[in-house]
Amino acid sequence: MGRYVARRLLQMIPVFLGSTLLVFLMMYALPGDPVRALAGEQHVDASQIAALKAQYGLDQPIWQQYLNYLGNLFQGDLGVQIGTQRPVAEVISDAYPITVRLAIFAFVFTVVAGISLGIVAGLKAESLRDRGLLGLTLVLISMPSFVLGFLVQYLFAFQLGIAKPNVSLEPTSTELIMPAIVLASLSLAYVARLTRTSVAENMRADYMRTAVAKGLPRRRVIGVHLMRNSLIPVVTFLGTDIGALMGGAIVTEGIFNIKGVGSLVFEALGKREGATVVGVVTLLVVVYLICSLLVDLLYAVLDPRIRYA
């Protein structure tokens, strides 16, 4: 088990370096200059701009900037936001809690609704309710999240008036329900389909026929024997989906005007604040890698053959 964990940790290093380097290069390729954007339409002397660039290390080659960023990152320094002169870590810490709350609500909704729908459909495969679930999930998978977000906003806020179109600066849990459902829609569709397929396949397995032949209660057959095996691939997907929900929240926050990481990234892109964008993406990559590692370890515990694959 120790060698398996060490191998997984080593595999995380190139993924982390590649992801951060890619974002760094993308910010470098974008037109515009954060120092000139800070001055707006006011005339600024070229020497002042050069001095500010030298102060923030923006006059160095991109590879040197990236190495400097990594060196500061391992010391817990994500850089400084040029526009506000605040540490990027402090700016992100102000915006991250609401995004985390939104992602948690979406994750809970995905687990409860997705697995429940998948079980109901999988127990009666090829039935009317099974085909209905497949049709519903196909619609959710095919529809972009921003389209679904505006559709839900128009229906429940502007037509029915049972929800607010935009959340407040310090939103309550009730205000986050509608954005969380929109954020969770795609993951819910995949979880429901995955659970449905896994349940339907295991219903035909030999161990299920044996459990029924032994006269075990139906609740025990489904709750213990069927679900224990059927939920293994679902747990794997859910573990990696936490990072995806954090990233997907960027679009949803823009639709419902939530002042979280999404709005922070949009504003930073407009002002070419590369340190802020790279800092947010770095945290998302770390969350995604940690979740993937935990899932892989859990999967190796459930199925020891994985350790030797």
GROMACS .gro file of N, CA and C in nm, residues 98-240:
model
  429
   98ILE      N    1  -1.789   3.131   0.000
   98ILE     CA    2  -1.920   3.121  -0.064
   98ILE      C    3  -1.918   3.019  -0.178
   99THR      N    4  -1.804   3.012  -0.249
   99THR     CA    5  -1.793   2.911  -0.356
   99THR      C    6  -1.791   2.770  -0.297
  100VAL      N    7  -1.724   2.755  -0.185
  100VAL     CA    8  -1.721   2.624  -0.119
  100VAL      C    9  -1.861   2.584  -0.073
  101ARG      N   10  -1.937   2.681  -0.016
  101ARG     CA   11  -2.075   2.651   0.025
  101ARG      C   12  -2.159   2.610  -0.094
  102LEU      N   13  -2.145   2.683  -0.205
  102LEU     CA   14  -2.222   2.649  -0.325
  102LEU      C   15  -2.186   2.510  -0.376
  103ALA      N   16  -2.057   2.477  -0.377
  103ALA     CA   17  -2.013   2.346  -0.424
  103ALA      C   18  -2.062   2.234  -0.331
  104ILE      N   19  -2.065   2.260  -0.200
  104ILE     CA   20  -2.113   2.158  -0.105
  104ILE      C   21  -2.262   2.132  -0.127
  105PHE      N   22  -2.341   2.239  -0.141
  105PHE     CA   23  -2.485   2.221  -0.167
  105PHE      C   24  -2.506   2.141  -0.295
  106ALA      N   25  -2.430   2.176  -0.400
  106ALA     CA   26  -2.444   2.105  -0.527
  106ALA      C   27  -2.403   1.959  -0.513
  107PHE      N   28  -2.298   1.935  -0.436
  107PHE     CA   29  -2.251   1.796  -0.419
  107PHE      C   30  -2.355   1.713  -0.342
  108VAL      N   31  -2.413   1.770  -0.237
  108VAL     CA   32  -2.515   1.697  -0.160
  108VAL      C   33  -2.636   1.667  -0.249
  109PHE      N   34  -2.678   1.766  -0.328
  109PHE     CA   35  -2.791   1.744  -0.418
  109PHE      C   36  -2.758   1.636  -0.521
  110THR      N   37  -2.635   1.637  -0.571
  110THR     CA   38  -2.594   1.536  -0.669
  110THR      C   39  -2.599   1.396  -0.608
  111VAL      N   40  -2.548   1.382  -0.487
  111VAL     CA   41  -2.543   1.250  -0.423
  111VAL      C   42  -2.684   1.199  -0.395
  112VAL      N   43  -2.765   1.283  -0.330
  112VAL     CA   44  -2.899   1.238  -0.287
  112VAL      C   45  -2.988   1.211  -0.408
  113ALA      N   46  -3.002   1.311  -0.495
  113ALA     CA   47  -3.094   1.297  -0.608
  113ALA      C   48  -3.039   1.201  -0.714
  114GLY      N   49  -2.910   1.211  -0.745
  114GLY     CA   50  -2.855   1.128  -0.852
  114GLY      C   51  -2.859   0.980  -0.819
  115ILE      N   52  -2.814   0.944  -0.698
  115ILE     CA   53  -2.813   0.802  -0.660
  115ILE      C   54  -2.955   0.749  -0.646
  116SER      N   55  -3.045   0.830  -0.587
  116SER     CA   56  -3.183   0.785  -0.569
  116SER      C   57  -3.249   0.757  -0.704
  117LEU      N   58  -3.235   0.851  -0.797
  117LEU     CA   59  -3.294   0.831  -0.929
  117LEU      C   60  -3.232   0.710  -1.001
  118GLY      N   61  -3.101   0.693  -0.986
  118GLY     CA   62  -3.035   0.580  -1.051
  118GLY      C   63  -3.082   0.446  -0.995
  119ILE      N   64  -3.102   0.439  -0.863
  119ILE     CA   65  -3.151   0.314  -0.803
  119ILE      C   66  -3.292   0.284  -0.849
  120VAL      N   67  -3.378   0.385  -0.845
  120VAL     CA   68  -3.518   0.364  -0.887
  120VAL      C   69  -3.524   0.315  -1.031
  121ALA      N   70  -3.444   0.373  -1.119
  121ALA     CA   71  -3.446   0.332  -1.260
  121ALA      C   72  -3.378   0.197  -1.279
  122GLY      N   73  -3.267   0.172  -1.210
  122GLY     CA   74  -3.192   0.048  -1.230
  122GLY      C   75  -3.265  -0.075  -1.181
  123LEU      N   76  -3.349  -0.060  -1.078
  123LEU     CA   77  -3.424  -0.175  -1.027
  123LEU      C   78  -3.529  -0.222  -1.126
  124LYS      N   79  -3.573  -0.132  -1.213
  124LYS     CA   80  -3.672  -0.167  -1.317
  124LYS      C   81  -3.618  -0.121  -1.452
  125ALA      N   82  -3.508  -0.183  -1.494
  125ALA     CA   83  -3.447  -0.145  -1.622
  125ALA      C   84  -3.542  -0.171  -1.738
  126GLU      N   85  -3.536  -0.084  -1.837
  126GLU     CA   86  -3.619  -0.090  -1.958
  126GLU      C   87  -3.766  -0.062  -1.929
  127SER      N   88  -3.800  -0.017  -1.810
  127SER     CA   89  -3.939   0.019  -1.781
  127SER      C   90  -3.964   0.163  -1.824
  128LEU      N   91  -4.087   0.210  -1.803
  128LEU     CA   92  -4.121   0.346  -1.843
  128LEU      C   93  -4.044   0.449  -1.761
  129ARG      N   94  -4.030   0.424  -1.630
  129ARG     CA   95  -3.957   0.520  -1.547
  129ARG      C   96  -3.808   0.519  -1.579
  130ASP      N   97  -3.757   0.404  -1.621
  130ASP     CA   98  -3.616   0.397  -1.662
  130ASP      C   99  -3.594   0.479  -1.788
  131ARG      N  100  -3.681   0.464  -1.885
  131ARG     CA  101  -3.667   0.542  -2.009
  131ARG      C  102  -3.687   0.691  -1.983
  132GLY      N  103  -3.777   0.722  -1.890
  132GLY     CA  104  -3.797   0.863  -1.854
  132GLY      C  105  -3.671   0.924  -1.793
  133LEU      N  106  -3.605   0.847  -1.706
  133LEU     CA  107  -3.481   0.898  -1.645
  133LEU      C  108  -3.372   0.916  -1.750
  134LEU      N  109  -3.360   0.821  -1.841
  134LEU     CA  110  -3.258   0.832  -1.945
  134LEU      C  111  -3.283   0.955  -2.033
  135GLY      N  112  -3.412   0.980  -2.063
  135GLY     CA  113  -3.443   1.099  -2.142
  135GLY      C  114  -3.412   1.228  -2.068
  136LEU      N  115  -3.447   1.232  -1.938
  136LEU     CA  116  -3.421   1.352  -1.858
  136LEU      C  117  -3.271   1.379  -1.844
  137THR      N  118  -3.195   1.275  -1.816
  137THR     CA  119  -3.050   1.295  -1.801
  137THR      C  120  -2.985   1.332  -1.933
  138LEU      N  121  -3.038   1.280  -2.044
  138LEU     CA  122  -2.983   1.317  -2.174
  138LEU      C  123  -3.003   1.466  -2.201
  139VAL      N  124  -3.118   1.518  -2.161
  139VAL     CA  125  -3.144   1.662  -2.177
  139VAL      C  126  -3.046   1.744  -2.094
  140LEU      N  127  -3.024   1.701  -1.968
  140LEU     CA  128  -2.932   1.774  -1.880
  140LEU      C  129  -2.789   1.770  -1.932
  141ILE      N  130  -2.748   1.655  -1.986
  141ILE     CA  131  -2.613   1.644  -2.039
  141ILE      C  132  -2.595   1.730  -2.164
  142SER      N  133  -2.699   1.738  -2.246
  142SER     CA  134  -2.688   1.810  -2.373
  142SER      C  135  -2.698   1.961  -2.355
  143MET      N  136  -2.756   2.006  -2.244
  143MET     CA  137  -2.781   2.150  -2.226
  143MET      C  138  -2.663   2.216  -2.152
  144PRO      N  139  -2.602   2.318  -2.212
  144PRO     CA  140  -2.494   2.390  -2.142
  144PRO      C  141  -2.545   2.451  -2.011
  145SER      N  142  -2.457   2.460  -1.912
  145SER     CA  143  -2.499   2.507  -1.780
  145SER      C  144  -2.548   2.651  -1.783
  146PHE      N  145  -2.489   2.735  -1.871
  146PHE     CA  146  -2.534   2.874  -1.872
  146PHE      C  147  -2.674   2.886  -1.933
  147VAL      N  148  -2.709   2.795  -2.026
  147VAL     CA  149  -2.846   2.796  -2.081
  147VAL      C  150  -2.944   2.751  -1.973
  148LEU      N  151  -2.911   2.643  -1.904
  148LEU     CA  152  -2.999   2.595  -1.796
  148LEU      C  153  -3.012   2.700  -1.687
  149GLY      N  154  -2.902   2.768  -1.655
  149GLY     CA  155  -2.906   2.869  -1.550
  149GLY      C  156  -3.001   2.983  -1.584
  150PHE      N  157  -2.991   3.035  -1.706
  150PHE     CA  158  -3.081   3.144  -1.746
  150PHE      C  159  -3.225   3.095  -1.756
  151LEU      N  160  -3.245   2.970  -1.798
  151LEU     CA  161  -3.381   2.914  -1.809
  151LEU      C  162  -3.444   2.902  -1.670
  152VAL      N  163  -3.370   2.849  -1.574
  152VAL     CA  164  -3.421   2.835  -1.436
  152VAL      C  165  -3.446   2.972  -1.375
  153GLN      N  166  -3.354   3.064  -1.401
  153GLN     CA  167  -3.369   3.201  -1.349
  153GLN      C  168  -3.496   3.266  -1.406
  154TYR      N  169  -3.518   3.252  -1.534
  154TYR     CA  170  -3.636   3.312  -1.598
  154TYR      C  171  -3.766   3.250  -1.545
  155LEU      N  172  -3.767   3.117  -1.529
  155LEU     CA  173  -3.890   3.048  -1.488
  155LEU      C  174  -3.924   3.074  -1.342
  156PHE      N  175  -3.827   3.049  -1.252
  156PHE     CA  176  -3.858   3.055  -1.110
  156PHE      C  177  -3.849   3.195  -1.050
  157ALA      N  178  -3.770   3.282  -1.110
  157ALA     CA  179  -3.756   3.417  -1.056
  157ALA      C  180  -3.850   3.517  -1.125
  158PHE      N  181  -3.850   3.518  -1.258
  158PHE     CA  182  -3.924   3.621  -1.330
  158PHE      C  183  -4.069   3.580  -1.360
  159GLN      N  184  -4.097   3.453  -1.377
  159GLN     CA  185  -4.233   3.410  -1.409
  159GLN      C  186  -4.310   3.368  -1.284
  160LEU      N  187  -4.252   3.278  -1.204
  160LEU     CA  188  -4.322   3.229  -1.086
  160LEU      C  189  -4.297   3.315  -0.962
  161GLY      N  190  -4.186   3.387  -0.959
  161GLY     CA  191  -4.157   3.478  -0.847
  161GLY      C  192  -4.132   3.407  -0.715
  162ILE      N  193  -4.085   3.286  -0.717
  162ILE     CA  194  -4.061   3.212  -0.593
  162ILE      C  195  -3.914   3.213  -0.555
  163ALA      N  196  -3.831   3.282  -0.631
  163ALA     CA  197  -3.689   3.291  -0.598
  163ALA      C  198  -3.636   3.424  -0.651
  164LYS      N  199  -3.524   3.466  -0.595
  164LYS     CA  200  -3.460   3.590  -0.641
  164LYS      C  201  -3.368   3.559  -0.760
  165PRO      N  202  -3.369   3.649  -0.861
  165PRO     CA  203  -3.282   3.623  -0.977
  165PRO      C  204  -3.134   3.631  -0.942
  166ASN      N  205  -3.099   3.717  -0.846
  166ASN     CA  206  -2.960   3.732  -0.803
  166ASN      C  207  -2.953   3.715  -0.651
  167VAL      N  208  -2.846   3.661  -0.604
  167VAL     CA  209  -2.831   3.643  -0.460
  167VAL      C  210  -2.768   3.768  -0.400
  168SER      N  211  -2.782   3.785  -0.270
  168SER     CA  212  -2.728   3.902  -0.202
  168SER      C  213  -2.577   3.886  -0.180
  169LEU      N  214  -2.514   3.992  -0.129
  169LEU     CA  215  -2.369   3.987  -0.108
  169LEU      C  216  -2.330   3.882  -0.004
  170GLU      N  217  -2.416   3.864   0.096
  170GLU     CA  218  -2.394   3.759   0.195
  170GLU      C  219  -2.513   3.666   0.192
  171PRO      N  220  -2.516   3.576   0.095
  171PRO     CA  221  -2.637   3.496   0.070
  171PRO      C  222  -2.665   3.396   0.181
  172THR      N  223  -2.796   3.375   0.204
  172THR     CA  224  -2.838   3.270   0.296
  172THR      C  225  -2.835   3.136   0.224
  173SER      N  226  -2.853   3.031   0.300
  173SER     CA  227  -2.854   2.898   0.240
  173SER      C  228  -2.970   2.883   0.143
  174THR      N  229  -3.084   2.946   0.174
  174THR     CA  230  -3.201   2.937   0.086
  174THR      C  231  -3.171   2.999  -0.050
  175GLU      N  232  -3.099   3.110  -0.050
  175GLU     CA  233  -3.068   3.177  -0.177
  175GLU      C  234  -2.976   3.094  -0.265
  176LEU      N  235  -2.898   3.006  -0.205
  176LEU     CA  236  -2.801   2.929  -0.283
  176LEU      C  237  -2.860   2.800  -0.341
  177ILE      N  238  -2.985   2.769  -0.305
  177ILE     CA  239  -3.043   2.642  -0.350
  177ILE      C  240  -3.056   2.638  -0.503
  178MET      N  241  -3.113   2.744  -0.561
  178MET     CA  242  -3.133   2.744  -0.706
  178MET      C  243  -3.000   2.740  -0.782
  179PRO      N  244  -2.902   2.824  -0.748
  179PRO     CA  245  -2.771   2.810  -0.816
  179PRO      C  246  -2.707   2.673  -0.796
  180ALA      N  247  -2.726   2.614  -0.677
  180ALA     CA  248  -2.667   2.483  -0.652
  180ALA      C  249  -2.730   2.375  -0.740
  181ILE      N  250  -2.861   2.385  -0.761
  181ILE     CA  251  -2.929   2.286  -0.848
  181ILE      C  252  -2.877   2.298  -0.991
  182VAL      N  253  -2.860   2.423  -1.037
  182VAL     CA  254  -2.806   2.444  -1.173
  182VAL      C  255  -2.664   2.389  -1.183
  183LEU      N  256  -2.584   2.418  -1.082
  183LEU     CA  257  -2.444   2.370  -1.083
  183LEU      C  258  -2.438   2.218  -1.081
  184ALA      N  259  -2.531   2.155  -1.009
  184ALA     CA  260  -2.527   2.010  -0.991
  184ALA      C  261  -2.591   1.934  -1.106
  185SER      N  262  -2.659   2.003  -1.198
  185SER     CA  263  -2.740   1.934  -1.298
  185SER      C  264  -2.659   1.835  -1.382
  186LEU      N  265  -2.543   1.877  -1.430
  186LEU     CA  266  -2.464   1.790  -1.516
  186LEU      C  267  -2.411   1.669  -1.438
  187SER      N  268  -2.358   1.693  -1.318
  187SER     CA  269  -2.307   1.583  -1.236
  187SER      C  270  -2.420   1.488  -1.197
  188LEU      N  271  -2.537   1.545  -1.167
  188LEU     CA  272  -2.653   1.461  -1.131
  188LEU      C  273  -2.688   1.365  -1.244
  189ALA      N  274  -2.685   1.417  -1.366
  189ALA     CA  275  -2.718   1.332  -1.481
  189ALA      C  276  -2.619   1.215  -1.495
  190TYR      N  277  -2.491   1.244  -1.479
  190TYR     CA  278  -2.390   1.137  -1.490
  190TYR      C  279  -2.402   1.037  -1.375
  191VAL      N  280  -2.424   1.086  -1.253
  191VAL     CA  281  -2.436   0.997  -1.137
  191VAL      C  282  -2.559   0.908  -1.151
  192ALA      N  283  -2.670   0.965  -1.194
  192ALA     CA  284  -2.792   0.887  -1.211
  192ALA      C  285  -2.772   0.777  -1.316
  193ARG      N  286  -2.710   0.812  -1.428
  193ARG     CA  287  -2.687   0.713  -1.534
  193ARG      C  288  -2.589   0.604  -1.488
  194LEU      N  289  -2.484   0.647  -1.419
  194LEU     CA  290  -2.384   0.551  -1.373
  194LEU      C  291  -2.444   0.456  -1.269
  195THR      N  292  -2.522   0.511  -1.176
  195THR     CA  293  -2.587   0.427  -1.075
  195THR      C  294  -2.687   0.333  -1.139
  196ARG      N  295  -2.763   0.385  -1.233
  196ARG     CA  296  -2.865   0.302  -1.300
  196ARG      C  297  -2.800   0.184  -1.373
  197THR      N  298  -2.692   0.210  -1.446
  197THR     CA  299  -2.625   0.104  -1.521
  197THR      C  300  -2.563   0.001  -1.427
  198SER      N  301  -2.500   0.048  -1.321
  198SER     CA  302  -2.435  -0.042  -1.227
  198SER      C  303  -2.536  -0.130  -1.155
  199VAL      N  304  -2.648  -0.069  -1.112
  199VAL     CA  305  -2.753  -0.146  -1.043
  199VAL      C  306  -2.814  -0.249  -1.138
  200ALA      N  307  -2.843  -0.208  -1.261
  200ALA     CA  308  -2.905  -0.300  -1.358
  200ALA      C  309  -2.813  -0.419  -1.388
  201GLU      N  310  -2.683  -0.395  -1.399
  201GLU     CA  311  -2.589  -0.504  -1.426
  201GLU      C  312  -2.578  -0.599  -1.307
  202ASN      N  313  -2.568  -0.542  -1.187
  202ASN     CA  314  -2.552  -0.626  -1.068
  202ASN      C  315  -2.679  -0.703  -1.034
  203MET      N  316  -2.793  -0.654  -1.078
  203MET     CA  317  -2.918  -0.728  -1.053
  203MET      C  318  -2.916  -0.864  -1.120
  204ARG      N  319  -2.835  -0.877  -1.228
  204ARG     CA  320  -2.826  -1.005  -1.301
  204ARG      C  321  -2.707  -1.089  -1.257
  205ALA      N  322  -2.634  -1.043  -1.155
  205ALA     CA  323  -2.513  -1.113  -1.110
  205ALA      C  324  -2.550  -1.240  -1.031
  206ASP      N  325  -2.456  -1.335  -1.028
  206ASP     CA  326  -2.480  -1.462  -0.959
  206ASP      C  327  -2.501  -1.443  -0.809
  207TYR      N  328  -2.420  -1.351  -0.750
  207TYR     CA  329  -2.433  -1.334  -0.604
  207TYR      C  330  -2.569  -1.278  -0.566
  208MET      N  331  -2.634  -1.204  -0.656
  208MET     CA  332  -2.767  -1.154  -0.627
  208MET      C  333  -2.870  -1.268  -0.631
  209ARG      N  334  -2.855  -1.357  -0.730
  209ARG     CA  335  -2.946  -1.473  -0.735
  209ARG      C  336  -2.926  -1.562  -0.612
  210THR      N  337  -2.800  -1.574  -0.568
  210THR     CA  338  -2.772  -1.655  -0.448
  210THR      C  339  -2.837  -1.592  -0.324
  211ALA      N  340  -2.823  -1.459  -0.312
  211ALA     CA  341  -2.882  -1.392  -0.196
  211ALA      C  342  -3.034  -1.407  -0.193
  212VAL      N  343  -3.096  -1.398  -0.311
  212VAL     CA  344  -3.243  -1.415  -0.317
  212VAL      C  345  -3.282  -1.561  -0.286
  213ALA      N  346  -3.201  -1.657  -0.340
  213ALA     CA  347  -3.230  -1.798  -0.317
  213ALA      C  348  -3.216  -1.836  -0.170
  214LYS      N  349  -3.130  -1.766  -0.097
  214LYS     CA  350  -3.113  -1.795   0.046
  214LYS      C  351  -3.229  -1.742   0.129
  215GLY      N  352  -3.318  -1.667   0.065
  215GLY     CA  353  -3.435  -1.617   0.135
  215GLY      C  354  -3.409  -1.492   0.217
  216LEU      N  355  -3.304  -1.417   0.184
  216LEU     CA  356  -3.276  -1.294   0.257
  216LEU      C  357  -3.385  -1.190   0.228
  217PRO      N  358  -3.414  -1.105   0.326
  217PRO     CA  359  -3.513  -0.999   0.302
  217PRO      C  360  -3.470  -0.909   0.187
  218ARG      N  361  -3.569  -0.859   0.113
  218ARG     CA  362  -3.538  -0.775  -0.004
  218ARG      C  363  -3.460  -0.650   0.037
  219ARG      N  364  -3.493  -0.596   0.154
  219ARG     CA  365  -3.421  -0.477   0.199
  219ARG      C  366  -3.272  -0.507   0.217
  220ARG      N  367  -3.240  -0.625   0.270
  220ARG     CA  368  -3.100  -0.661   0.291
  220ARG      C  369  -3.031  -0.693   0.158
  221VAL      N  370  -3.103  -0.758   0.068
  221VAL     CA  371  -3.045  -0.791  -0.062
  221VAL      C  372  -3.006  -0.665  -0.138
  222ILE      N  373  -3.096  -0.565  -0.136
  222ILE     CA  374  -3.068  -0.442  -0.211
  222ILE      C  375  -2.973  -0.349  -0.133
  223GLY      N  376  -3.004  -0.332  -0.004
  223GLY     CA  377  -2.928  -0.235   0.075
  223GLY      C  378  -2.784  -0.277   0.103
  224VAL      N  379  -2.758  -0.405   0.114
  224VAL     CA  380  -2.623  -0.452   0.148
  224VAL      C  381  -2.553  -0.512   0.027
  225HIS      N  382  -2.610  -0.616  -0.031
  225HIS     CA  383  -2.541  -0.688  -0.138
  225HIS      C  384  -2.538  -0.607  -0.268
  226LEU      N  385  -2.650  -0.552  -0.307
  226LEU     CA  386  -2.656  -0.481  -0.435
  226LEU      C  387  -2.584  -0.347  -0.428
  227MET      N  388  -2.613  -0.267  -0.327
  227MET     CA  389  -2.559  -0.131  -0.322
  227MET      C  390  -2.408  -0.129  -0.295
  228ARG      N  391  -2.359  -0.223  -0.217
  228ARG     CA  392  -2.215  -0.223  -0.186
  228ARG      C  393  -2.132  -0.234  -0.313
  229ASN      N  394  -2.174  -0.316  -0.406
  229ASN     CA  395  -2.098  -0.333  -0.530
  229ASN      C  396  -2.135  -0.228  -0.635
  230SER      N  397  -2.259  -0.185  -0.633
  230SER     CA  398  -2.303  -0.092  -0.737
  230SER      C  399  -2.248   0.048  -0.717
  231LEU      N  400  -2.218   0.085  -0.592
  231LEU     CA  401  -2.177   0.223  -0.566
  231LEU      C  402  -2.027   0.246  -0.579
  232ILE      N  403  -1.948   0.141  -0.602
  232ILE     CA  404  -1.803   0.160  -0.614
  232ILE      C  405  -1.768   0.254  -0.729
  233PRO      N  406  -1.817   0.231  -0.852
  233PRO     CA  407  -1.785   0.328  -0.959
  233PRO      C  408  -1.845   0.465  -0.935
  234VAL      N  409  -1.959   0.471  -0.866
  234VAL     CA  410  -2.023   0.600  -0.839
  234VAL      C  411  -1.938   0.681  -0.740
  235VAL      N  412  -1.886   0.613  -0.638
  235VAL     CA  413  -1.800   0.681  -0.541
  235VAL      C  414  -1.676   0.736  -0.610
  236THR      N  415  -1.621   0.660  -0.702
  236THR     CA  416  -1.503   0.706  -0.776
  236THR      C  417  -1.534   0.834  -0.853
  237PHE      N  418  -1.648   0.835  -0.919
  237PHE     CA  419  -1.686   0.955  -0.995
  237PHE      C  420  -1.711   1.074  -0.903
  238LEU      N  421  -1.780   1.050  -0.791
  238LEU     CA  422  -1.813   1.160  -0.700
  238LEU      C  423  -1.688   1.224  -0.642
  239GLY      N  424  -1.587   1.143  -0.614
  239GLY     CA  425  -1.464   1.197  -0.558
  239GLY      C  426  -1.398   1.296  -0.651
  240THR      N  427  -1.388   1.260  -0.778
  240THR     CA  428  -1.326   1.351  -0.875
  240THR      C  429  -1.418   1.466  -0.913
   0.00000   0.00000   0.00000
